[in-house]
Short mmCIF file of C-alpha atoms in Angstrom, two decimals:
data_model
loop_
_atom_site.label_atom_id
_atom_site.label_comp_id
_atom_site.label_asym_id
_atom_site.label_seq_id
_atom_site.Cartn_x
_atom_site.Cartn_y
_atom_site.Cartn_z
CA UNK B 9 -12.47 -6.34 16.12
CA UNK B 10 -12.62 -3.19 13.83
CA UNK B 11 -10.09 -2.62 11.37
CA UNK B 12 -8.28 0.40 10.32
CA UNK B 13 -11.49 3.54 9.94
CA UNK B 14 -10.54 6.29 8.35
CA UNK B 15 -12.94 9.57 7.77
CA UNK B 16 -14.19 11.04 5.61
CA UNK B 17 -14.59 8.56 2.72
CA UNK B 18 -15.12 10.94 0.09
CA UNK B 19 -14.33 14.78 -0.16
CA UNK B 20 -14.06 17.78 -2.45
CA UNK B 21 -12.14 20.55 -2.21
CA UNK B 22 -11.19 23.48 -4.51
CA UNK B 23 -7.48 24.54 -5.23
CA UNK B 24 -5.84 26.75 -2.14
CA UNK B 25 -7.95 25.16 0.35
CA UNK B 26 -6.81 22.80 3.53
CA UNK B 27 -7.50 19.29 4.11
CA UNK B 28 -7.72 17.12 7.28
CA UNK B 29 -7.97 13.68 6.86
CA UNK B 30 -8.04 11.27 10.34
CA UNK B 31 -7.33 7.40 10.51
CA UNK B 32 -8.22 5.34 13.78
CA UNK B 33 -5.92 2.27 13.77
CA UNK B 34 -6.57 -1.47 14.97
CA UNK B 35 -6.79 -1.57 19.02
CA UNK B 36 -3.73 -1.70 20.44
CA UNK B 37 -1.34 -0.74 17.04
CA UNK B 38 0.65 1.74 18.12
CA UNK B 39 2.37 2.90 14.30
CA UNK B 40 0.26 4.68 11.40
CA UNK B 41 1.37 5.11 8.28
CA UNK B 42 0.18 7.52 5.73
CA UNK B 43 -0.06 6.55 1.53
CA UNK B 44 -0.92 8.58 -1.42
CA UNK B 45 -2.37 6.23 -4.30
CA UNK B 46 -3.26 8.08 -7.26
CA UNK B 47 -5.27 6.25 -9.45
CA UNK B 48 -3.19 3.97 -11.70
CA UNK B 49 0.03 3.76 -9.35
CA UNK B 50 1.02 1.84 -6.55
CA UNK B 51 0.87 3.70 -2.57
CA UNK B 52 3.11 6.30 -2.23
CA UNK B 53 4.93 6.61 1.46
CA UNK B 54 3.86 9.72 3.03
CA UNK B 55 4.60 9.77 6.64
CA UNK B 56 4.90 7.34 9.51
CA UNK B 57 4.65 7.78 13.32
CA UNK B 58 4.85 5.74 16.55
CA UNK B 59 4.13 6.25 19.61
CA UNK B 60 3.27 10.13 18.85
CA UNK B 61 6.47 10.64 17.06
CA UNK B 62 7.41 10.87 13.52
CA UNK B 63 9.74 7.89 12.43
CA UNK B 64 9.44 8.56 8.74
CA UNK B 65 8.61 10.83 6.06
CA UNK B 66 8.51 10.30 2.43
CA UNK B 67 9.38 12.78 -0.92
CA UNK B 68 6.38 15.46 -0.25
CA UNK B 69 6.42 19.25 -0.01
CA UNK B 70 5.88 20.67 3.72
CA UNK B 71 2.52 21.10 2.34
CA UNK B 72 1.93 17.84 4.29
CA UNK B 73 2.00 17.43 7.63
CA UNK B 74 0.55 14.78 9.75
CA UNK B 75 0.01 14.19 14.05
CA UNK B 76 -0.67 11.17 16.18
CA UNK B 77 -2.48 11.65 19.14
CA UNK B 78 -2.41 10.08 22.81
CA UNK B 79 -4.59 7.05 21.23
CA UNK B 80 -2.62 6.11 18.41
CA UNK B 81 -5.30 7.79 15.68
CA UNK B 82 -3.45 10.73 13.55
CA UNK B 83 -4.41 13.32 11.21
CA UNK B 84 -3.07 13.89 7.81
CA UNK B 85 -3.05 17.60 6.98
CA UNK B 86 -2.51 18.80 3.40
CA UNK B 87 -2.46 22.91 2.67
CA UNK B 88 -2.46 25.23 0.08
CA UNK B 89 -4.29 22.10 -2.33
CA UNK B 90 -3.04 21.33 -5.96
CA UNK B 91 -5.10 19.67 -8.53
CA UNK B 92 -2.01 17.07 -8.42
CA UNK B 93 -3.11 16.49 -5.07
CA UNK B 94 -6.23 14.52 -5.57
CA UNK B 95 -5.75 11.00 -5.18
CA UNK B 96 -6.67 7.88 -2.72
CA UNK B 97 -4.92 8.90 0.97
CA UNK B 98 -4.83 5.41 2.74
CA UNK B 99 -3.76 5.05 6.39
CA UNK B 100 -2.27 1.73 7.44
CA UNK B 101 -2.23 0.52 11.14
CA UNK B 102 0.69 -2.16 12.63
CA UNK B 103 1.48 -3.18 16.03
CA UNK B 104 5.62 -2.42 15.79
CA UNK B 105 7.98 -0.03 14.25
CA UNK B 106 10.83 -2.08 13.11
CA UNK B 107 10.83 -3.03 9.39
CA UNK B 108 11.06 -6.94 9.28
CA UNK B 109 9.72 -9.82 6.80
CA UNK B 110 6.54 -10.80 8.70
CA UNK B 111 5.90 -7.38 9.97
CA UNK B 112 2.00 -7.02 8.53
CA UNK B 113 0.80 -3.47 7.74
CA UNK B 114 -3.08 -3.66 7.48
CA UNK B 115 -4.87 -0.51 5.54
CA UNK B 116 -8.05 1.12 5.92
CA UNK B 117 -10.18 1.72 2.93
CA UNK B 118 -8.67 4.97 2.61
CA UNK B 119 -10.21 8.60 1.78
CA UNK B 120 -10.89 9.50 -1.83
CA UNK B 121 -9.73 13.23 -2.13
CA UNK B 122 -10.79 15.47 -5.42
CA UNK B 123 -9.47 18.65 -5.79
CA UNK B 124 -10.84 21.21 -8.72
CA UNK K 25 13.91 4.81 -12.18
CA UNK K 26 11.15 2.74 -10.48
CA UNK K 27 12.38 0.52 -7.86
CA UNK K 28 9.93 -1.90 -8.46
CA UNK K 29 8.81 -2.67 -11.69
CA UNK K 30 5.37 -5.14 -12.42
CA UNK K 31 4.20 -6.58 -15.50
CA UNK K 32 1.53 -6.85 -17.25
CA UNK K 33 0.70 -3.12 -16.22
CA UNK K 34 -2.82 -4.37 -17.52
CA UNK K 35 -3.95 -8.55 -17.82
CA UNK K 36 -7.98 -9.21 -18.93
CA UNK K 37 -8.43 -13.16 -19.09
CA UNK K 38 -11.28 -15.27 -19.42
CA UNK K 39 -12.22 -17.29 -16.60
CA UNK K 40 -10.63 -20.38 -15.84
CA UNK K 41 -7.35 -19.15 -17.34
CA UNK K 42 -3.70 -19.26 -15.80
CA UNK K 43 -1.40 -16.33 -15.60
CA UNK K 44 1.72 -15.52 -13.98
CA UNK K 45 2.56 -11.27 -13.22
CA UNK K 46 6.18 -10.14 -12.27
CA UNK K 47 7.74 -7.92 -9.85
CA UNK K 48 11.10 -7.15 -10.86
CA UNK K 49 13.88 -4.63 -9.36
CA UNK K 50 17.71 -3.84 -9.55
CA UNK K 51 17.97 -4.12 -5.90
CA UNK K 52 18.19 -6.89 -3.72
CA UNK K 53 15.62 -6.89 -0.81
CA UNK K 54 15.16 -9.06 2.58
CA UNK K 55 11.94 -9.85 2.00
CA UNK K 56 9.10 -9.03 -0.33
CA UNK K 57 5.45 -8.84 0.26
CA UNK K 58 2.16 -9.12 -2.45
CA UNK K 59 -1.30 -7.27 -2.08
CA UNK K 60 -4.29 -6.94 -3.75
CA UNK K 61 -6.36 -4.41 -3.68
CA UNK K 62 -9.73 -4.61 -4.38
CA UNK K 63 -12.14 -1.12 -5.94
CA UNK K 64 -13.07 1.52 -2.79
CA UNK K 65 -10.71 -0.62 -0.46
CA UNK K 66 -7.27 -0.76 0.91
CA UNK K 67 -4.33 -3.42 -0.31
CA UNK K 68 -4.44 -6.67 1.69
CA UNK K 69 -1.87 -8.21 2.67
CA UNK K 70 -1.45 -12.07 0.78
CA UNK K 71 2.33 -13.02 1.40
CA UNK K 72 5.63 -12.36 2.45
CA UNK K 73 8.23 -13.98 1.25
CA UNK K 74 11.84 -13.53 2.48
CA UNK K 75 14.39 -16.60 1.14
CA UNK K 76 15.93 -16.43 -2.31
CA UNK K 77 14.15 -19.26 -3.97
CA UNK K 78 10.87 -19.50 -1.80
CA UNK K 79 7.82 -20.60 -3.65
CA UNK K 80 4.31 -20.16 -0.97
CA UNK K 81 1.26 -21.36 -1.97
CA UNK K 82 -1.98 -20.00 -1.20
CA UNK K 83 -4.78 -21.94 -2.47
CA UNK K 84 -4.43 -21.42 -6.49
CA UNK K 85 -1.94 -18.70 -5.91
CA UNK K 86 1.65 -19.55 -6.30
CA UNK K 87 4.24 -17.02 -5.33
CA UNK K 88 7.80 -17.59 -5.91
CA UNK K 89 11.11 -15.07 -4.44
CA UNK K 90 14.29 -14.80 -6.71
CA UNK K 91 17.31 -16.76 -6.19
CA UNK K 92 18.99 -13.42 -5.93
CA UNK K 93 15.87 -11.93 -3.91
CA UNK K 94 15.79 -8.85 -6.76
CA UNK K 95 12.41 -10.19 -8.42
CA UNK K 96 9.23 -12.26 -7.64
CA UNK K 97 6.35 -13.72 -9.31
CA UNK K 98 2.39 -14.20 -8.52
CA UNK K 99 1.22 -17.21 -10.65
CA UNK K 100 -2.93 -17.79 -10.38
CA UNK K 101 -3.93 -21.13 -11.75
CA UNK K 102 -7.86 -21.40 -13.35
CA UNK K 103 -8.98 -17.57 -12.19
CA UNK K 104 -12.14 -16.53 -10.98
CA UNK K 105 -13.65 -13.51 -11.25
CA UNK K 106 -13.05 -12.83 -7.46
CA UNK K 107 -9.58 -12.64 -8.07
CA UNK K 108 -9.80 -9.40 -10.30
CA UNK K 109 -8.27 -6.75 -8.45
CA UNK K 110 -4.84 -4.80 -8.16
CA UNK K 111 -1.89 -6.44 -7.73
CA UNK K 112 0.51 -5.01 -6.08
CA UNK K 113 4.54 -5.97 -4.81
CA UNK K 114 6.02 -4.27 -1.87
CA UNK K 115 9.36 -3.79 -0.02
CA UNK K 116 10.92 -2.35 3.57
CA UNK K 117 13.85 0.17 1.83
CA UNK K 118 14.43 1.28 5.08
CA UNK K 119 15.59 -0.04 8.18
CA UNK K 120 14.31 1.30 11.76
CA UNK K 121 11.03 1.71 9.90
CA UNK K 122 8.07 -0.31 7.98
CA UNK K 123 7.06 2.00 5.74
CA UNK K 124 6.54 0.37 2.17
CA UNK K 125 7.71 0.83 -0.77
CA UNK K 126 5.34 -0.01 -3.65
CA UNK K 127 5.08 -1.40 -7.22
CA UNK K 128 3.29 -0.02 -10.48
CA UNK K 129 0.94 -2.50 -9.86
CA UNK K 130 -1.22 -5.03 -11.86
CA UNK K 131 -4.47 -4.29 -12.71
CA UNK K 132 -6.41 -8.05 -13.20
CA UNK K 133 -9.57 -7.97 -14.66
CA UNK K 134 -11.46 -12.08 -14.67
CA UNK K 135 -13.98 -12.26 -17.04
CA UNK K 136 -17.02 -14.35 -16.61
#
């Protein structure tokens, strides 16, 4: 079975531009969860939706928005880009919403955003 | 304030070497879970642990909850150099959801 894809890998942008940034999750996970990891710091919570809604959002400026579709993949959106925005944008996949101890989040390899 | 804070931020050992990094918060959590996270990848999921007191064992990794379930530690006995990586504690803050809450990390580096 594939794991969590996410597209593109790599991508440069210049400051002021938009972003999209899409994450296909394991067959038949119905919650994706958005990360920011910028290099030297844990994942940072972005957003988190099931079943097409949004069940969570983290500390980030409406700059960021993010959409699940009908097949459980979503788009993270990110406007108006900052230099502070570059960073590692990982999606993670899981098969329930509640939060509980052996509730497994698996991750994609994420997509490596530079913005200059 | 970080909610979680790990230590070393940094560890380089030498192969065959034993080493113990720490997870430590204020807070008191149901459960806690470790990662690693290899270069160009995602974390990985390597345990959860969720009573005060819990030590799991995965091969020569030793992980061990607080009594009071507000700290953990990841001990690694005679390291190889596939275990260089990130290592990284997480938590649940929030109930209704599973969105996790990270550490600062460790970064591991295994010398040959």
């Amino acid at each position: 079975d594939a794991g969590v894809t996410q597209s593109p890998t790599h991508l440069i942008k210049t400051r002021g531009q938009h972003v999209t940034l899409r994450c296909s999750p394991i067959s038949g996970h119905k919650s994706v969860s958005w990360y920011q990891q910028v290099l030297g710091q844990g994942p940072q919570f972005i957003f988190q939706y099931y079943e097409k809604e949004e069940r969570g959002r983290g500390n980030f400026p409406d700059r960021f928005s993010a959409r699940q579709f009908p097949n459980y993949s979503s788009e993270l959106n990110v406007n108006a880009l900052l230099l502070g925005d570059s960073a590692l944008y990982l999606c993670a996949s899981s098969s329930i919403l509640t939060s509980g101890s052996y509730n497994e989040q698996f991750f994609g390899p994420g997509t490596r955003l530079t913005v200059l | 304030t970080q909610l979680l804070e790990q230590s070393p931020q940094f560890l380089s050992i030498q192969e065959g070497e034993n080493l113990t990094v720490y997870c430590n918060s204020s807070s008191v959590f149901s459960s806690l879970q470790w990662y690693r996270q290899e270069p160009g990848e995602g974390p990985v999921l390597l345990v959860t642990v969720v009573t005060g007191g819990e030590v799991k064992k995965l091969k020569r990794l030793t992980f061990q909850f607080g009594d009071a379930r507000k700290d953990s530690s990841l001990h690694i006995t005679a390291a190889q150099p596939g275990d260089t990586g990130l290592y990284l504690c997480a938590v649940s803050p929030q109930t209704g959801a599973n969105n996790l809450f990270f550490g600062t990390g460790t970064r591991l580096t295994v010398i040959p």
